[in-house]
PDB file of C-alpha atoms in Angstrom:
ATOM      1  CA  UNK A 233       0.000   0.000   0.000  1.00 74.00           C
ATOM      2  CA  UNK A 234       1.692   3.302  -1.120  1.00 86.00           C
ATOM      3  CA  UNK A 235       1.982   6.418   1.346  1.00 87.00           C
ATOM      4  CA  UNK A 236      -1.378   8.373  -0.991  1.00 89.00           C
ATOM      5  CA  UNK A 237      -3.225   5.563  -0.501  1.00 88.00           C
ATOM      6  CA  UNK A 238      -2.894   5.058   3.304  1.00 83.00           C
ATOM      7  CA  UNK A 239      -3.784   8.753   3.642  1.00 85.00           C
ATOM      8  CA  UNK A 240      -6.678   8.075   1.687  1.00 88.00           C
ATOM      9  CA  UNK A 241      -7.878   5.509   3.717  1.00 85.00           C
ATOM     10  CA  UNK A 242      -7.323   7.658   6.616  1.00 83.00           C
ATOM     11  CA  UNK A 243      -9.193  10.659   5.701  1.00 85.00           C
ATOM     12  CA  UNK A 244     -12.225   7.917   3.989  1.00 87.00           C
ATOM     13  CA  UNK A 245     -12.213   6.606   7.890  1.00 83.00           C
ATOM     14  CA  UNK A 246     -12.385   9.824   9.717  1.00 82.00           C
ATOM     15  CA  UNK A 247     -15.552  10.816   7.200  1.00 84.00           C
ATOM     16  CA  UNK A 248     -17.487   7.385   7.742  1.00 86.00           C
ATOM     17  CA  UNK A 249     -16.715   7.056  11.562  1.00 82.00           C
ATOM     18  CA  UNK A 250     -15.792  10.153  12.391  1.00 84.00           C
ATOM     19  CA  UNK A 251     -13.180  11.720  14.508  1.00 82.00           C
ATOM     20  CA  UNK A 252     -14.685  10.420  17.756  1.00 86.00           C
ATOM     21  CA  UNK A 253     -14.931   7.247  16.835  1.00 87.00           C
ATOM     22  CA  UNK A 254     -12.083   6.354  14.855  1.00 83.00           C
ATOM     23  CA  UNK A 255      -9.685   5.883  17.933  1.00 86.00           C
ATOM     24  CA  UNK A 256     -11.756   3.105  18.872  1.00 88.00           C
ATOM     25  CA  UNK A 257     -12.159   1.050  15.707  1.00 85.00           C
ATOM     26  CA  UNK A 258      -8.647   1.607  15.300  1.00 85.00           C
ATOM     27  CA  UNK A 259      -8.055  -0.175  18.808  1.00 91.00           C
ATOM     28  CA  UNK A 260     -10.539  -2.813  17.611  1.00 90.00           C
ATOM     29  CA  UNK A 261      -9.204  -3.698  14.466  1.00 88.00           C
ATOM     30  CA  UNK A 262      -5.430  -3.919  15.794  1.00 92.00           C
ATOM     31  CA  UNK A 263      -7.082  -6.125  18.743  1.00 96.00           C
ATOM     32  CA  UNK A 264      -9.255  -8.362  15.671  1.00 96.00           C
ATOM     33  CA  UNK A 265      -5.348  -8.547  14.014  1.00 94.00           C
ATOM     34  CA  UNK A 266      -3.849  -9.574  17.260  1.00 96.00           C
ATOM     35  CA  UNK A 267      -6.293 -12.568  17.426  1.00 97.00           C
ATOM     36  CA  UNK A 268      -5.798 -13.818  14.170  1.00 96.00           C
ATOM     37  CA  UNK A 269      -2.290 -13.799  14.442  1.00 95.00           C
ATOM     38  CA  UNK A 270      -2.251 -15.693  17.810  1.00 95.00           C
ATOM     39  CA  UNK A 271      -5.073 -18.514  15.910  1.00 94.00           C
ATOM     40  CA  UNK A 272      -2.403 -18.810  12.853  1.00 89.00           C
ATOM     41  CA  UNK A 273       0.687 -19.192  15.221  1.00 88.00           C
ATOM     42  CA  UNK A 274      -1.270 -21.823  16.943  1.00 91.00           C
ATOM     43  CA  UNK A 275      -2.778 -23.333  14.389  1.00 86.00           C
ATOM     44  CA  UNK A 276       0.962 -23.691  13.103  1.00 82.00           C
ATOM     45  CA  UNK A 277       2.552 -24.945  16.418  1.00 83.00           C
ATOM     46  CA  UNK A 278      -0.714 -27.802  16.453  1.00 85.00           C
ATOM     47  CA  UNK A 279       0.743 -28.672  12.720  1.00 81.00           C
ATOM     48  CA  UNK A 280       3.509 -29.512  13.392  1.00 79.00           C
ATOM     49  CA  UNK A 281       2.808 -30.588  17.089  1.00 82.00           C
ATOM     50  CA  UNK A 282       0.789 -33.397  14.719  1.00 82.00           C
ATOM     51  CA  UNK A 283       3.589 -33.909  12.148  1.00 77.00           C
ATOM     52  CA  UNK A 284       6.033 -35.064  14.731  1.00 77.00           C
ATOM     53  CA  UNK A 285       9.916 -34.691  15.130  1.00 77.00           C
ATOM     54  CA  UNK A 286      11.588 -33.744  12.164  1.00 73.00           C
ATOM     55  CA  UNK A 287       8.637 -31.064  11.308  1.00 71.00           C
ATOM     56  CA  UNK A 288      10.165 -28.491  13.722  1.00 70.00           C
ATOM     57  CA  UNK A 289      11.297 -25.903  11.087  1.00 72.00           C
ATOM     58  CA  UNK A 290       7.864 -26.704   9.066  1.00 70.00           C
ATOM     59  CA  UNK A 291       6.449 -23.537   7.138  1.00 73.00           C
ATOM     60  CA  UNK A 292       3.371 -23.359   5.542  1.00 71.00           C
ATOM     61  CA  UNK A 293       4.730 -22.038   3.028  1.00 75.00           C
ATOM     62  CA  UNK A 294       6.454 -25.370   2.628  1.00 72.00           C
ATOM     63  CA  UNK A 295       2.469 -26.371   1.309  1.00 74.00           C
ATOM     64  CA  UNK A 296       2.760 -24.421  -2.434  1.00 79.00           C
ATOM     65  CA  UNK A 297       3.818 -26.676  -5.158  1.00 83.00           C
ATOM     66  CA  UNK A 298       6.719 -23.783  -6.689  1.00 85.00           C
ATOM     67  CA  UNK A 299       8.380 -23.818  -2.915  1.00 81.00           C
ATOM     68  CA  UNK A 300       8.482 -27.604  -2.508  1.00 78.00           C
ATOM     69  CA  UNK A 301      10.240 -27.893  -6.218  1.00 79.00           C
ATOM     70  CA  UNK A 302      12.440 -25.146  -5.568  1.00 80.00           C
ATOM     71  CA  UNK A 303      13.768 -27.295  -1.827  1.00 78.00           C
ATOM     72  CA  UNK A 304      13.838 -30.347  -3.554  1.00 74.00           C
ATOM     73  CA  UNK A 305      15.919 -28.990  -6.299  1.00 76.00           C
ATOM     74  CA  UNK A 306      18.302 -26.762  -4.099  1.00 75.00           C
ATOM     75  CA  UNK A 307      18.731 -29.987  -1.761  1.00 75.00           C
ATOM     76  CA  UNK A 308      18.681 -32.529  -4.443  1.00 70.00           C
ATOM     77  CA  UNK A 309      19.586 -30.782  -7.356  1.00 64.00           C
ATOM     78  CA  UNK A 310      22.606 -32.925  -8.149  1.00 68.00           C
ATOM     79  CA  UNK A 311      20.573 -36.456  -7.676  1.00 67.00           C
ATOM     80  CA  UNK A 312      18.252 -35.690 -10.764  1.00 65.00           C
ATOM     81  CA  UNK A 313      21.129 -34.094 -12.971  1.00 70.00           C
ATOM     82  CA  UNK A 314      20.472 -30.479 -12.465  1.00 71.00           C
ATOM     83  CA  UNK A 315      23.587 -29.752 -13.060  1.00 73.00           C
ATOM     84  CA  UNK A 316      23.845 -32.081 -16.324  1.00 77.00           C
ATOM     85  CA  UNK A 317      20.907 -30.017 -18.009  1.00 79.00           C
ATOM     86  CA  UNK A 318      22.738 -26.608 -16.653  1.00 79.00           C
ATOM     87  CA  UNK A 319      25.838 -27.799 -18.624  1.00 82.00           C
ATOM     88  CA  UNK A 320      23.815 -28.994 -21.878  1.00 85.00           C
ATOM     89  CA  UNK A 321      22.162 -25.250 -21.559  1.00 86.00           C
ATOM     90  CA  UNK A 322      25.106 -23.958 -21.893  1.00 89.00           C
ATOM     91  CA  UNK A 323      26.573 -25.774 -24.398  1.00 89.00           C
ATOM     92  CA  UNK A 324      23.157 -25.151 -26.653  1.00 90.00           C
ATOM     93  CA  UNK A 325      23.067 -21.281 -25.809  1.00 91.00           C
ATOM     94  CA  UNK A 326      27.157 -21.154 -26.789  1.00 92.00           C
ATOM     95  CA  UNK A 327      26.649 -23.400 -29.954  1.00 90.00           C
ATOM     96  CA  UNK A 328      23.662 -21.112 -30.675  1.00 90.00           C
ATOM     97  CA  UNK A 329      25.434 -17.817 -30.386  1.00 90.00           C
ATOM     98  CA  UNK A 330      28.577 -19.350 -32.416  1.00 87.00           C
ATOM     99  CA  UNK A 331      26.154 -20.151 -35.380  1.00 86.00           C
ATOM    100  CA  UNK A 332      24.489 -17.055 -35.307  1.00 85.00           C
ATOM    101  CA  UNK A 333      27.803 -15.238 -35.653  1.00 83.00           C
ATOM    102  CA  UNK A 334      28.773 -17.409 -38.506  1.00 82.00           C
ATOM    103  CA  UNK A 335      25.759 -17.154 -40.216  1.00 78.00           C
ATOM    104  CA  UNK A 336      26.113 -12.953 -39.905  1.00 76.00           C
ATOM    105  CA  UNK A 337      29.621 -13.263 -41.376  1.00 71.00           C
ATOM    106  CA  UNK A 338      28.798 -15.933 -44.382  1.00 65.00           C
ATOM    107  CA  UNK A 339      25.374 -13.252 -44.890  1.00 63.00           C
ATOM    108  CA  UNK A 340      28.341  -9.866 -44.978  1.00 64.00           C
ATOM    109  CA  UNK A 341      30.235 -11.921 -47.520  1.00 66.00           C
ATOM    110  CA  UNK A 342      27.392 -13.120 -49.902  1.00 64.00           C
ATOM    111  CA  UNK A 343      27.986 -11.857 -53.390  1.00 70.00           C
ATOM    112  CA  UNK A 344      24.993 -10.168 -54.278  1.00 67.00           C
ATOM    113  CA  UNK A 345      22.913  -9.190 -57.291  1.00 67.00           C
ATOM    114  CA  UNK A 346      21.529  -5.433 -58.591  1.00 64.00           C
ATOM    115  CA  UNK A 347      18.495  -5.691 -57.024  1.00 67.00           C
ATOM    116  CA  UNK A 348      20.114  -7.548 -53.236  1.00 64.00           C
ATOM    117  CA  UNK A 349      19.569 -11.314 -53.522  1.00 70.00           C
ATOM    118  CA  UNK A 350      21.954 -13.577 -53.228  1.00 65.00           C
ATOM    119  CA  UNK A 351      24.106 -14.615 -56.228  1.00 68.00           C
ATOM    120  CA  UNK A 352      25.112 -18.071 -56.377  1.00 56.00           C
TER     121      UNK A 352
END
């Protein structure tokens, strides 16, 4: 949320609730806030509370399909020949770039006719 829009929000609030109020329902929200939080850390200590030893560092955000690849990869990159397909990408991408520079050189020295195609 950018610095305009908080200030926006603000001066929205202090119409709808008014200046009176808005002390209070900012005390009440923060209070709402607090509670969730304290439900989600608790909820994440019964998690792994249920998972058992080994679970200790467990993140939710261990849950989304992108994070568990990216783990398994990091930790056991080497076991399904990451580093194999790194090396064939580079290979291709060098092999790729040394064609293309040939190709530029054999197009510069292509005899050409009056009207530009290719003689030959």
């Amino acid at each position: 949320m950018s610095p305009l829009e908080a200030v926006m929000l603000a001066v929205v609030a202090v119409f709808i609730f008014g200046p009176d109020k808005l002390p209070k329902m900012i005390a009440e929200a923060m209070r709402v806030l607090r509670k969730v939080r304290e439900f989600t850390e608790s909820a994440k200590q019964d998690i792994r509370k249920e998972l058992g030893p080994g679970f200790e560092e467990f993140d939710l955000q261990d849950l989304n399909p992108k994070t568990f690849v990216r783990k398994q990869l990091a930790v056991h990159g080497d076991d399904y020949g990451l580093n194999d397909i790194q090396d064939l990408h580079h290979d291709v991408a060098e092999n790729t770039r040394e064609i293309k520079a040939s190709v530029r050189i054999d197009h510069a020295h292509t005899p050409r006719s009056a009207d530009g195609r290719p003689t030959g």
